[in-house]
Amino acid sequence: PPAKAMLRRRHKAPRPVAPREGAQGLARSRRRARPGTQVPPELLVTPEALGRARKPAQEVPRGKAPAAREKAPPALGKRPARGAASVVLVTGFEPFGGDARNPSWEACQRLPNEIAGLRVERVRIPCEFGRAIDAVTEAIERHRPALVVCLGLATGRTHLSVERVAINVDDARIADNAGAQPVDEPVVAGGPPAYFATLPVKAMVAAMRAAGVPAEASNSAGTYVCNHLMYGVLHFLAAGGHKARAGFIHVPASEEMVLDKRGVPSMALATMVRGIEAAIAAARSTLRDVKLAGGTLD
């Protein structure tokens, strides 16, 4: 009989112990806290955190993938994501149309390495339909910028022109550097008729003027590679749900370009750089554009 009793005790299953509930309904540890022990705040488990951890995952019907959330296009006034707020991507074009230089790229090169807390990344863009967009979108994927500011040359203009809108039309008066000359063709087949810049155009113009630089808001980026690039970049950002804000600035001819040309307006490269730097700083700090008269009569 004693041996049987011992056998029964040996195979006896342990009694389940129910967890004791604390004041917040959480299971309390049986270990005693030592007096004076300091617990780092990041190790504390709050009732809210535990509640989130216990929340059951949403069931997905068999054979169906969870629906992807639609990402809205970036809008003016939407603060950039914390991890993507350290870079401004600035682009400039290579020379085209028989010119030996392009001040959009020369000004880009002269910008400081940091503006308003943003690291400046530069990309030289081929003056070619199609390839221009690819060069910028690849740089966007690589750097994940908060702002994208594309620069281009508009010979004949007297001011730095911050473009308001890009249209879905390629209509080239001259061939690009690869010999392509599209006429009345869409930038993106089936794309929207136009995109507005998501940078604060008027605030950037005001900042340029405050820095002593002639500047204006422009309502036409043309129909050449500059408009092509502006439209393509804005379409890429909107379609992909990227949070970067983007726009385009046209620069006049530089003084070096018009030394042997009469009657062609020009601007010193140093003045361009000062204006572009002021514009980027304004775009960084301004989430909603200012209301400032800037329309044209023609």
PDB file of C-alpha atoms in Angstrom:
ATOM      1  CA  PRO A   1       0.000   0.000   0.000  1.00  0.00           C
ATOM      2  CA  PRO A   2       2.738   2.579   0.773  1.00  0.00           C
ATOM      3  CA  ALA A   3       4.322   1.843  -2.622  1.00  0.00           C
ATOM      4  CA  LYS A   4       0.976   2.419  -4.344  1.00  0.00           C
ATOM      5  CA  ALA A   5       0.548   5.724  -2.495  1.00  0.00           C
ATOM      6  CA  MET A   6       3.989   6.866  -3.621  1.00  0.00           C
ATOM      7  CA  LEU A   7       3.174   5.885  -7.197  1.00  0.00           C
ATOM      8  CA  ARG A   8      -0.018   7.915  -7.057  1.00  0.00           C
ATOM      9  CA  ARG A   9       1.845  10.966  -5.747  1.00  0.00           C
ATOM     10  CA  ARG A  10       4.538  10.644  -8.424  1.00  0.00           C
ATOM     11  CA  HIS A  11       1.984  10.734 -11.285  1.00  0.00           C
ATOM     12  CA  LYS A  12      -0.175  13.375  -9.736  1.00  0.00           C
ATOM     13  CA  ALA A  13      -0.637  16.300 -12.160  1.00  0.00           C
ATOM     14  CA  PRO A  14       0.301  19.737 -10.846  1.00  0.00           C
ATOM     15  CA  ARG A  15      -2.571  21.992  -9.897  1.00  0.00           C
ATOM     16  CA  PRO A  16      -3.104  24.867 -12.367  1.00  0.00           C
ATOM     17  CA  VAL A  17      -2.458  28.238 -10.765  1.00  0.00           C
ATOM     18  CA  ALA A  18      -4.673  31.041 -12.023  1.00  0.00           C
ATOM     19  CA  PRO A  19      -2.882  34.355 -12.500  1.00  0.00           C
ATOM     20  CA  ARG A  20      -3.790  36.960  -9.967  1.00  0.00           C
ATOM     21  CA  GLU A  21      -5.330  40.093 -11.396  1.00  0.00           C
ATOM     22  CA  GLY A  22      -4.055  43.536 -10.511  1.00  0.00           C
ATOM     23  CA  ALA A  23      -6.019  46.763 -10.305  1.00  0.00           C
ATOM     24  CA  GLN A  24      -5.800  47.206 -14.084  1.00  0.00           C
ATOM     25  CA  GLY A  25      -6.772  43.627 -14.950  1.00  0.00           C
ATOM     26  CA  LEU A  26      -3.146  42.644 -15.727  1.00  0.00           C
ATOM     27  CA  ALA A  27      -1.489  39.461 -14.499  1.00  0.00           C
ATOM     28  CA  ARG A  28       0.855  40.316 -11.591  1.00  0.00           C
ATOM     29  CA  SER A  29       4.224  38.683 -11.112  1.00  0.00           C
ATOM     30  CA  ARG A  30       4.734  36.533  -7.977  1.00  0.00           C
ATOM     31  CA  ARG A  31       8.200  38.026  -7.551  1.00  0.00           C
ATOM     32  CA  ARG A  32       8.558  40.766  -4.988  1.00  0.00           C
ATOM     33  CA  ALA A  33       9.923  44.092  -6.078  1.00  0.00           C
ATOM     34  CA  ARG A  34      13.075  45.048  -4.254  1.00  0.00           C
ATOM     35  CA  PRO A  35      12.822  48.443  -2.538  1.00  0.00           C
ATOM     36  CA  GLY A  36      14.717  51.217  -4.346  1.00  0.00           C
ATOM     37  CA  THR A  37      14.875  49.343  -7.686  1.00  0.00           C
ATOM     38  CA  GLN A  38      14.706  51.720 -10.679  1.00  0.00           C
ATOM     39  CA  VAL A  39      12.996  50.459 -13.856  1.00  0.00           C
ATOM     40  CA  PRO A  40      13.962  52.214 -17.120  1.00  0.00           C
ATOM     41  CA  PRO A  41      10.867  53.869 -18.662  1.00  0.00           C
ATOM     42  CA  GLU A  42      11.350  52.040 -21.981  1.00  0.00           C
ATOM     43  CA  LEU A  43      10.966  48.682 -20.178  1.00  0.00           C
ATOM     44  CA  LEU A  44       7.680  49.527 -18.485  1.00  0.00           C
ATOM     45  CA  VAL A  45       4.626  47.787 -19.958  1.00  0.00           C
ATOM     46  CA  THR A  46       1.555  49.985 -19.888  1.00  0.00           C
ATOM     47  CA  PRO A  47      -2.032  48.676 -19.958  1.00  0.00           C
ATOM     48  CA  GLU A  48      -2.491  50.369 -23.359  1.00  0.00           C
ATOM     49  CA  ALA A  49       0.547  48.619 -24.849  1.00  0.00           C
ATOM     50  CA  LEU A  50      -0.546  45.255 -23.499  1.00  0.00           C
ATOM     51  CA  GLY A  51      -4.022  45.810 -24.899  1.00  0.00           C
ATOM     52  CA  ARG A  52      -2.567  46.452 -28.337  1.00  0.00           C
ATOM     53  CA  ALA A  53      -0.438  43.318 -28.117  1.00  0.00           C
ATOM     54  CA  ARG A  54      -3.473  41.204 -27.180  1.00  0.00           C
ATOM     55  CA  LYS A  55      -5.604  42.566 -30.039  1.00  0.00           C
ATOM     56  CA  PRO A  56      -6.246  39.689 -32.461  1.00  0.00           C
ATOM     57  CA  ALA A  57      -4.975  40.049 -36.013  1.00  0.00           C
ATOM     58  CA  GLN A  58      -7.602  40.654 -38.646  1.00  0.00           C
ATOM     59  CA  GLU A  59      -8.534  37.439 -40.403  1.00  0.00           C
ATOM     60  CA  VAL A  60      -8.118  37.284 -44.151  1.00  0.00           C
ATOM     61  CA  PRO A  61     -10.432  34.946 -46.093  1.00  0.00           C
ATOM     62  CA  ARG A  62      -8.576  31.995 -47.559  1.00  0.00           C
ATOM     63  CA  GLY A  63      -7.429  32.588 -51.111  1.00  0.00           C
ATOM     64  CA  LYS A  64      -7.617  36.382 -50.775  1.00  0.00           C
ATOM     65  CA  ALA A  65      -4.737  38.760 -50.238  1.00  0.00           C
ATOM     66  CA  PRO A  66      -5.269  41.735 -47.926  1.00  0.00           C
ATOM     67  CA  ALA A  67      -6.318  44.785 -49.898  1.00  0.00           C
ATOM     68  CA  ALA A  68      -3.574  47.373 -50.236  1.00  0.00           C
ATOM     69  CA  ARG A  69      -4.360  50.799 -48.843  1.00  0.00           C
ATOM     70  CA  GLU A  70      -4.641  53.466 -51.445  1.00  0.00           C
ATOM     71  CA  LYS A  71      -2.119  56.212 -50.828  1.00  0.00           C
ATOM     72  CA  ALA A  72      -3.309  59.707 -51.549  1.00  0.00           C
ATOM     73  CA  PRO A  73      -1.151  61.972 -53.730  1.00  0.00           C
ATOM     74  CA  PRO A  74       1.083  64.320 -51.746  1.00  0.00           C
ATOM     75  CA  ALA A  75      -0.691  67.556 -50.919  1.00  0.00           C
ATOM     76  CA  LEU A  76       0.517  70.960 -49.885  1.00  0.00           C
ATOM     77  CA  GLY A  77       0.255  71.187 -46.129  1.00  0.00           C
ATOM     78  CA  LYS A  78       1.059  67.534 -45.505  1.00  0.00           C
ATOM     79  CA  ARG A  79       4.101  67.241 -43.263  1.00  0.00           C
ATOM     80  CA  PRO A  80       6.787  64.903 -44.676  1.00  0.00           C
ATOM     81  CA  ALA A  81       7.487  61.591 -42.940  1.00  0.00           C
ATOM     82  CA  ARG A  82      10.056  61.835 -40.157  1.00  0.00           C
ATOM     83  CA  GLY A  83      12.498  59.448 -41.831  1.00  0.00           C
ATOM     84  CA  ALA A  84      12.313  61.210 -45.196  1.00  0.00           C
ATOM     85  CA  ALA A  85      12.792  64.799 -44.014  1.00  0.00           C
ATOM     86  CA  SER A  86      16.564  65.102 -44.322  1.00  0.00           C
ATOM     87  CA  VAL A  87      17.179  65.437 -48.088  1.00  0.00           C
ATOM     88  CA  VAL A  88      16.363  67.907 -50.837  1.00  0.00           C
ATOM     89  CA  LEU A  89      16.984  66.567 -54.332  1.00  0.00           C
ATOM     90  CA  VAL A  90      18.015  69.334 -56.745  1.00  0.00           C
ATOM     91  CA  THR A  91      18.415  68.621 -60.455  1.00  0.00           C
ATOM     92  CA  GLY A  92      19.854  70.588 -63.382  1.00  0.00           C
ATOM     93  CA  PHE A  93      20.089  69.918 -67.115  1.00  0.00           C
ATOM     94  CA  GLU A  94      23.067  69.318 -69.347  1.00  0.00           C
ATOM     95  CA  PRO A  95      23.656  71.870 -72.175  1.00  0.00           C
ATOM     96  CA  PHE A  96      21.282  71.673 -75.167  1.00  0.00           C
ATOM     97  CA  GLY A  97      20.304  73.550 -78.304  1.00  0.00           C
ATOM     98  CA  GLY A  98      23.887  74.315 -79.308  1.00  0.00           C
ATOM     99  CA  ASP A  99      24.865  76.045 -76.038  1.00  0.00           C
ATOM    100  CA  ALA A 100      28.136  75.073 -74.381  1.00  0.00           C
ATOM    101  CA  ARG A 101      26.788  75.420 -70.850  1.00  0.00           C
ATOM    102  CA  ASN A 102      23.565  75.240 -68.867  1.00  0.00           C
ATOM    103  CA  PRO A 103      23.205  77.528 -65.840  1.00  0.00           C
ATOM    104  CA  SER A 104      20.576  75.244 -64.272  1.00  0.00           C
ATOM    105  CA  TRP A 105      23.287  72.642 -63.629  1.00  0.00           C
ATOM    106  CA  GLU A 106      25.988  75.218 -62.852  1.00  0.00           C
ATOM    107  CA  ALA A 107      23.771  76.821 -60.199  1.00  0.00           C
ATOM    108  CA  CYS A 108      22.925  73.369 -58.845  1.00  0.00           C
ATOM    109  CA  GLN A 109      26.631  72.611 -58.401  1.00  0.00           C
ATOM    110  CA  ARG A 110      27.221  75.867 -56.513  1.00  0.00           C
ATOM    111  CA  LEU A 111      24.515  75.269 -53.894  1.00  0.00           C
ATOM    112  CA  PRO A 112      25.730  74.585 -50.346  1.00  0.00           C
ATOM    113  CA  ASN A 113      25.692  70.991 -49.124  1.00  0.00           C
ATOM    114  CA  GLU A 114      22.970  71.792 -46.586  1.00  0.00           C
ATOM    115  CA  ILE A 115      19.999  74.153 -46.767  1.00  0.00           C
ATOM    116  CA  ALA A 116      17.549  74.687 -43.883  1.00  0.00           C
ATOM    117  CA  GLY A 117      18.594  71.411 -42.261  1.00  0.00           C
ATOM    118  CA  LEU A 118      18.228  69.423 -45.491  1.00  0.00           C
ATOM    119  CA  ARG A 119      21.149  67.592 -47.070  1.00  0.00           C
ATOM    120  CA  VAL A 120      21.472  68.647 -50.722  1.00  0.00           C
ATOM    121  CA  GLU A 121      21.711  65.847 -53.279  1.00  0.00           C
ATOM    122  CA  ARG A 122      22.367  66.857 -56.909  1.00  0.00           C
ATOM    123  CA  VAL A 123      21.645  65.058 -60.179  1.00  0.00           C
ATOM    124  CA  ARG A 124      22.638  66.150 -63.708  1.00  0.00           C
ATOM    125  CA  ILE A 125      19.795  65.386 -66.104  1.00  0.00           C
ATOM    126  CA  PRO A 126      20.096  64.508 -69.815  1.00  0.00           C
ATOM    127  CA  CYS A 127      18.110  66.849 -72.030  1.00  0.00           C
ATOM    128  CA  GLU A 128      16.161  63.973 -73.529  1.00  0.00           C
ATOM    129  CA  PHE A 129      12.483  63.088 -73.455  1.00  0.00           C
ATOM    130  CA  GLY A 130      11.910  59.954 -71.390  1.00  0.00           C
ATOM    131  CA  ARG A 131      15.454  59.622 -70.024  1.00  0.00           C
ATOM    132  CA  ALA A 132      15.083  62.855 -68.070  1.00  0.00           C
ATOM    133  CA  ILE A 133      12.196  61.445 -66.026  1.00  0.00           C
ATOM    134  CA  ASP A 134      13.993  58.149 -65.438  1.00  0.00           C
ATOM    135  CA  ALA A 135      17.075  59.923 -64.078  1.00  0.00           C
ATOM    136  CA  VAL A 136      15.045  61.829 -61.481  1.00  0.00           C
ATOM    137  CA  THR A 137      12.766  58.975 -60.425  1.00  0.00           C
ATOM    138  CA  GLU A 138      15.799  56.727 -59.870  1.00  0.00           C
ATOM    139  CA  ALA A 139      17.328  59.436 -57.668  1.00  0.00           C
ATOM    140  CA  ILE A 140      14.056  59.750 -55.734  1.00  0.00           C
ATOM    141  CA  GLU A 141      14.028  56.018 -55.041  1.00  0.00           C
ATOM    142  CA  ARG A 142      17.677  56.166 -53.967  1.00  0.00           C
ATOM    143  CA  HIS A 143      17.579  59.248 -51.695  1.00  0.00           C
ATOM    144  CA  ARG A 144      13.918  59.324 -50.540  1.00  0.00           C
ATOM    145  CA  PRO A 145      13.905  63.144 -50.360  1.00  0.00           C
ATOM    146  CA  ALA A 146      11.463  65.420 -48.600  1.00  0.00           C
ATOM    147  CA  LEU A 147      11.652  67.959 -51.430  1.00  0.00           C
ATOM    148  CA  VAL A 148      12.418  67.681 -55.151  1.00  0.00           C
ATOM    149  CA  VAL A 149      13.413  70.928 -56.884  1.00  0.00           C
ATOM    150  CA  CYS A 150      14.124  70.622 -60.604  1.00  0.00           C
ATOM    151  CA  LEU A 151      15.929  73.460 -62.396  1.00  0.00           C
ATOM    152  CA  GLY A 152      15.923  74.261 -66.100  1.00  0.00           C
ATOM    153  CA  LEU A 153      17.021  76.994 -68.498  1.00  0.00           C
ATOM    154  CA  ALA A 154      14.540  79.372 -70.127  1.00  0.00           C
ATOM    155  CA  THR A 155      16.561  81.715 -72.347  1.00  0.00           C
ATOM    156  CA  GLY A 156      14.795  85.052 -72.699  1.00  0.00           C
ATOM    157  CA  ARG A 157      13.348  85.184 -69.190  1.00  0.00           C
ATOM    158  CA  THR A 158      14.497  87.939 -66.852  1.00  0.00           C
ATOM    159  CA  HIS A 159      13.485  86.396 -63.509  1.00  0.00           C
ATOM    160  CA  LEU A 160      13.776  83.115 -61.677  1.00  0.00           C
ATOM    161  CA  SER A 161      10.402  81.531 -62.486  1.00  0.00           C
ATOM    162  CA  VAL A 162       8.756  79.144 -60.050  1.00  0.00           C
ATOM    163  CA  GLU A 163       6.411  77.024 -62.145  1.00  0.00           C
ATOM    164  CA  ARG A 164       2.855  76.487 -60.961  1.00  0.00           C
ATOM    165  CA  VAL A 165       1.652  73.822 -63.418  1.00  0.00           C
ATOM    166  CA  ALA A 166       2.890  71.173 -65.855  1.00  0.00           C
ATOM    167  CA  ILE A 167       0.684  69.953 -68.711  1.00  0.00           C
ATOM    168  CA  ASN A 168       0.458  66.509 -70.288  1.00  0.00           C
ATOM    169  CA  VAL A 169       1.804  67.638 -73.674  1.00  0.00           C
ATOM    170  CA  ASP A 170       5.135  67.237 -75.446  1.00  0.00           C
ATOM    171  CA  ASP A 171       5.415  69.686 -78.353  1.00  0.00           C
ATOM    172  CA  ALA A 172       9.094  70.217 -79.172  1.00  0.00           C
ATOM    173  CA  ARG A 173      10.141  73.207 -81.268  1.00  0.00           C
ATOM    174  CA  ILE A 174      13.631  71.679 -81.596  1.00  0.00           C
ATOM    175  CA  ALA A 175      14.957  68.145 -81.213  1.00  0.00           C
ATOM    176  CA  ASP A 176      16.336  67.024 -77.865  1.00  0.00           C
ATOM    177  CA  ASN A 177      19.928  65.856 -77.409  1.00  0.00           C
ATOM    178  CA  ALA A 178      19.016  62.369 -78.679  1.00  0.00           C
ATOM    179  CA  GLY A 179      17.342  63.700 -81.813  1.00  0.00           C
ATOM    180  CA  ALA A 180      13.766  63.118 -80.631  1.00  0.00           C
ATOM    181  CA  GLN A 181      11.166  65.780 -81.457  1.00  0.00           C
ATOM    182  CA  PRO A 182       7.694  64.738 -80.279  1.00  0.00           C
ATOM    183  CA  VAL A 183       4.830  66.909 -81.512  1.00  0.00           C
ATOM    184  CA  ASP A 184       1.424  66.986 -79.814  1.00  0.00           C
ATOM    185  CA  GLU A 185       2.137  63.817 -77.849  1.00  0.00           C
ATOM    186  CA  PRO A 186       1.235  63.121 -74.197  1.00  0.00           C
ATOM    187  CA  VAL A 187       3.941  62.932 -71.560  1.00  0.00           C
ATOM    188  CA  VAL A 188       2.006  60.039 -69.990  1.00  0.00           C
ATOM    189  CA  ALA A 189      -0.639  58.321 -72.110  1.00  0.00           C
ATOM    190  CA  GLY A 190      -3.915  58.372 -70.195  1.00  0.00           C
ATOM    191  CA  GLY A 191      -2.478  60.642 -67.494  1.00  0.00           C
ATOM    192  CA  PRO A 192      -4.289  63.675 -66.043  1.00  0.00           C
ATOM    193  CA  PRO A 193      -4.314  66.815 -68.226  1.00  0.00           C
ATOM    194  CA  ALA A 194      -2.043  68.642 -65.764  1.00  0.00           C
ATOM    195  CA  TYR A 195      -0.364  68.586 -62.358  1.00  0.00           C
ATOM    196  CA  PHE A 196       0.119  71.506 -60.010  1.00  0.00           C
ATOM    197  CA  ALA A 197       3.412  71.850 -58.165  1.00  0.00           C
ATOM    198  CA  THR A 198       3.218  70.584 -54.595  1.00  0.00           C
ATOM    199  CA  LEU A 199       5.780  73.141 -53.436  1.00  0.00           C
ATOM    200  CA  PRO A 200       4.580  76.530 -52.057  1.00  0.00           C
ATOM    201  CA  VAL A 201       5.104  78.549 -55.244  1.00  0.00           C
ATOM    202  CA  LYS A 202       4.145  82.001 -53.906  1.00  0.00           C
ATOM    203  CA  ALA A 203       6.075  81.586 -50.654  1.00  0.00           C
ATOM    204  CA  MET A 204       9.178  80.644 -52.631  1.00  0.00           C
ATOM    205  CA  VAL A 205       8.810  83.714 -54.860  1.00  0.00           C
ATOM    206  CA  ALA A 206       8.412  85.954 -51.809  1.00  0.00           C
ATOM    207  CA  ALA A 207      11.529  84.456 -50.195  1.00  0.00           C
ATOM    208  CA  MET A 208      13.565  85.014 -53.371  1.00  0.00           C
ATOM    209  CA  ARG A 209      12.499  88.640 -53.564  1.00  0.00           C
ATOM    210  CA  ALA A 210      13.306  89.122 -49.891  1.00  0.00           C
ATOM    211  CA  ALA A 211      16.814  87.855 -50.707  1.00  0.00           C
ATOM    212  CA  GLY A 212      17.130  90.545 -53.392  1.00  0.00           C
ATOM    213  CA  VAL A 213      16.606  88.222 -56.364  1.00  0.00           C
ATOM    214  CA  PRO A 214      14.171  88.954 -59.237  1.00  0.00           C
ATOM    215  CA  ALA A 215      11.560  86.185 -59.067  1.00  0.00           C
ATOM    216  CA  GLU A 216       8.063  85.447 -60.320  1.00  0.00           C
ATOM    217  CA  ALA A 217       5.390  82.781 -60.340  1.00  0.00           C
ATOM    218  CA  SER A 218       5.011  81.279 -63.807  1.00  0.00           C
ATOM    219  CA  ASN A 219       1.901  79.622 -65.218  1.00  0.00           C
ATOM    220  CA  SER A 220       3.610  77.877 -68.127  1.00  0.00           C
ATOM    221  CA  ALA A 221       6.600  75.544 -68.041  1.00  0.00           C
ATOM    222  CA  GLY A 222       6.493  75.305 -71.855  1.00  0.00           C
ATOM    223  CA  THR A 223       6.136  72.072 -73.808  1.00  0.00           C
ATOM    224  CA  TYR A 224       9.775  71.012 -74.060  1.00  0.00           C
ATOM    225  CA  VAL A 225      11.853  68.738 -71.805  1.00  0.00           C
ATOM    226  CA  CYS A 226      11.433  71.013 -68.733  1.00  0.00           C
ATOM    227  CA  ASN A 227       7.634  70.658 -68.741  1.00  0.00           C
ATOM    228  CA  HIS A 228       8.057  66.978 -69.644  1.00  0.00           C
ATOM    229  CA  LEU A 229      10.227  66.434 -66.567  1.00  0.00           C
ATOM    230  CA  MET A 230       8.038  68.430 -64.182  1.00  0.00           C
ATOM    231  CA  TYR A 231       4.915  66.533 -65.260  1.00  0.00           C
ATOM    232  CA  GLY A 232       6.679  63.162 -65.147  1.00  0.00           C
ATOM    233  CA  VAL A 233       8.080  63.683 -61.644  1.00  0.00           C
ATOM    234  CA  LEU A 234       4.748  64.868 -60.209  1.00  0.00           C
ATOM    235  CA  HIS A 235       2.960  61.934 -61.877  1.00  0.00           C
ATOM    236  CA  PHE A 236       5.509  59.477 -60.471  1.00  0.00           C
ATOM    237  CA  LEU A 237       5.131  60.856 -56.937  1.00  0.00           C
ATOM    238  CA  ALA A 238       1.332  60.934 -57.079  1.00  0.00           C
ATOM    239  CA  ALA A 239       0.933  57.473 -58.614  1.00  0.00           C
ATOM    240  CA  GLY A 240       3.404  55.891 -56.205  1.00  0.00           C
ATOM    241  CA  GLY A 241       2.074  57.575 -53.079  1.00  0.00           C
ATOM    242  CA  HIS A 242       5.436  59.181 -52.292  1.00  0.00           C
ATOM    243  CA  LYS A 243       5.351  61.924 -49.670  1.00  0.00           C
ATOM    244  CA  ALA A 244       7.965  64.144 -51.283  1.00  0.00           C
ATOM    245  CA  ARG A 245       6.810  67.566 -52.483  1.00  0.00           C
ATOM    246  CA  ALA A 246       8.095  68.669 -55.862  1.00  0.00           C
ATOM    247  CA  GLY A 247       8.261  71.562 -58.288  1.00  0.00           C
ATOM    248  CA  PHE A 248      10.287  73.308 -60.976  1.00  0.00           C
ATOM    249  CA  ILE A 249      12.254  76.567 -61.244  1.00  0.00           C
ATOM    250  CA  HIS A 250      13.302  78.077 -64.571  1.00  0.00           C
ATOM    251  CA  VAL A 251      16.483  80.164 -64.567  1.00  0.00           C
ATOM    252  CA  PRO A 252      17.487  82.840 -67.132  1.00  0.00           C
ATOM    253  CA  ALA A 253      20.639  82.653 -69.221  1.00  0.00           C
ATOM    254  CA  SER A 254      23.805  83.278 -67.249  1.00  0.00           C
ATOM    255  CA  GLU A 255      26.015  86.294 -67.901  1.00  0.00           C
ATOM    256  CA  GLU A 256      28.678  84.024 -69.396  1.00  0.00           C
ATOM    257  CA  MET A 257      26.204  82.781 -72.010  1.00  0.00           C
ATOM    258  CA  VAL A 258      25.404  86.233 -73.430  1.00  0.00           C
ATOM    259  CA  LEU A 259      28.854  87.829 -73.665  1.00  0.00           C
ATOM    260  CA  ASP A 260      28.562  87.901 -77.464  1.00  0.00           C
ATOM    261  CA  LYS A 261      24.755  88.170 -77.671  1.00  0.00           C
ATOM    262  CA  ARG A 262      22.925  91.472 -77.750  1.00  0.00           C
ATOM    263  CA  GLY A 263      19.512  91.993 -76.175  1.00  0.00           C
ATOM    264  CA  VAL A 264      19.354  88.638 -74.346  1.00  0.00           C
ATOM    265  CA  PRO A 265      18.459  88.966 -70.638  1.00  0.00           C
ATOM    266  CA  SER A 266      20.857  87.333 -68.169  1.00  0.00           C
ATOM    267  CA  MET A 267      21.486  86.829 -64.478  1.00  0.00           C
ATOM    268  CA  ALA A 268      24.675  86.219 -62.517  1.00  0.00           C
ATOM    269  CA  LEU A 269      25.110  82.635 -61.304  1.00  0.00           C
ATOM    270  CA  ALA A 270      25.715  83.875 -57.763  1.00  0.00           C
ATOM    271  CA  THR A 271      22.333  85.626 -57.829  1.00  0.00           C
ATOM    272  CA  MET A 272      20.620  82.463 -59.080  1.00  0.00           C
ATOM    273  CA  VAL A 273      22.203  80.409 -56.303  1.00  0.00           C
ATOM    274  CA  ARG A 274      21.087  82.910 -53.656  1.00  0.00           C
ATOM    275  CA  GLY A 275      17.523  82.830 -54.971  1.00  0.00           C
ATOM    276  CA  ILE A 276      17.343  79.029 -55.247  1.00  0.00           C
ATOM    277  CA  GLU A 277      18.713  78.625 -51.731  1.00  0.00           C
ATOM    278  CA  ALA A 278      16.073  81.044 -50.382  1.00  0.00           C
ATOM    279  CA  ALA A 279      13.348  79.189 -52.307  1.00  0.00           C
ATOM    280  CA  ILE A 280      14.372  75.807 -50.880  1.00  0.00           C
ATOM    281  CA  ALA A 281      14.448  77.196 -47.331  1.00  0.00           C
ATOM    282  CA  ALA A 282      10.947  78.627 -47.828  1.00  0.00           C
ATOM    283  CA  ALA A 283       9.658  75.335 -49.246  1.00  0.00           C
ATOM    284  CA  ARG A 284      11.100  73.513 -46.249  1.00  0.00           C
ATOM    285  CA  SER A 285       9.396  75.757 -43.686  1.00  0.00           C
ATOM    286  CA  THR A 286       6.110  76.463 -45.510  1.00  0.00           C
ATOM    287  CA  LEU A 287       3.452  73.773 -45.527  1.00  0.00           C
ATOM    288  CA  ARG A 288       0.629  75.949 -46.850  1.00  0.00           C
ATOM    289  CA  ASP A 289       1.306  78.521 -49.519  1.00  0.00           C
ATOM    290  CA  VAL A 290       0.829  82.230 -48.893  1.00  0.00           C
ATOM    291  CA  LYS A 291      -1.815  84.223 -50.728  1.00  0.00           C
ATOM    292  CA  LEU A 292       0.107  86.662 -52.900  1.00  0.00           C
ATOM    293  CA  ALA A 293      -0.980  88.252 -56.190  1.00  0.00           C
ATOM    294  CA  GLY A 294       1.164  86.780 -58.959  1.00  0.00           C
ATOM    295  CA  GLY A 295      -1.064  86.227 -61.968  1.00  0.00           C
ATOM    296  CA  THR A 296      -0.260  87.503 -65.440  1.00  0.00           C
ATOM    297  CA  LEU A 297      -2.361  89.422 -67.959  1.00  0.00           C
ATOM    298  CA  ASP A 298      -1.098  87.570 -71.022  1.00  0.00           C
TER     299      ASP A 298
END
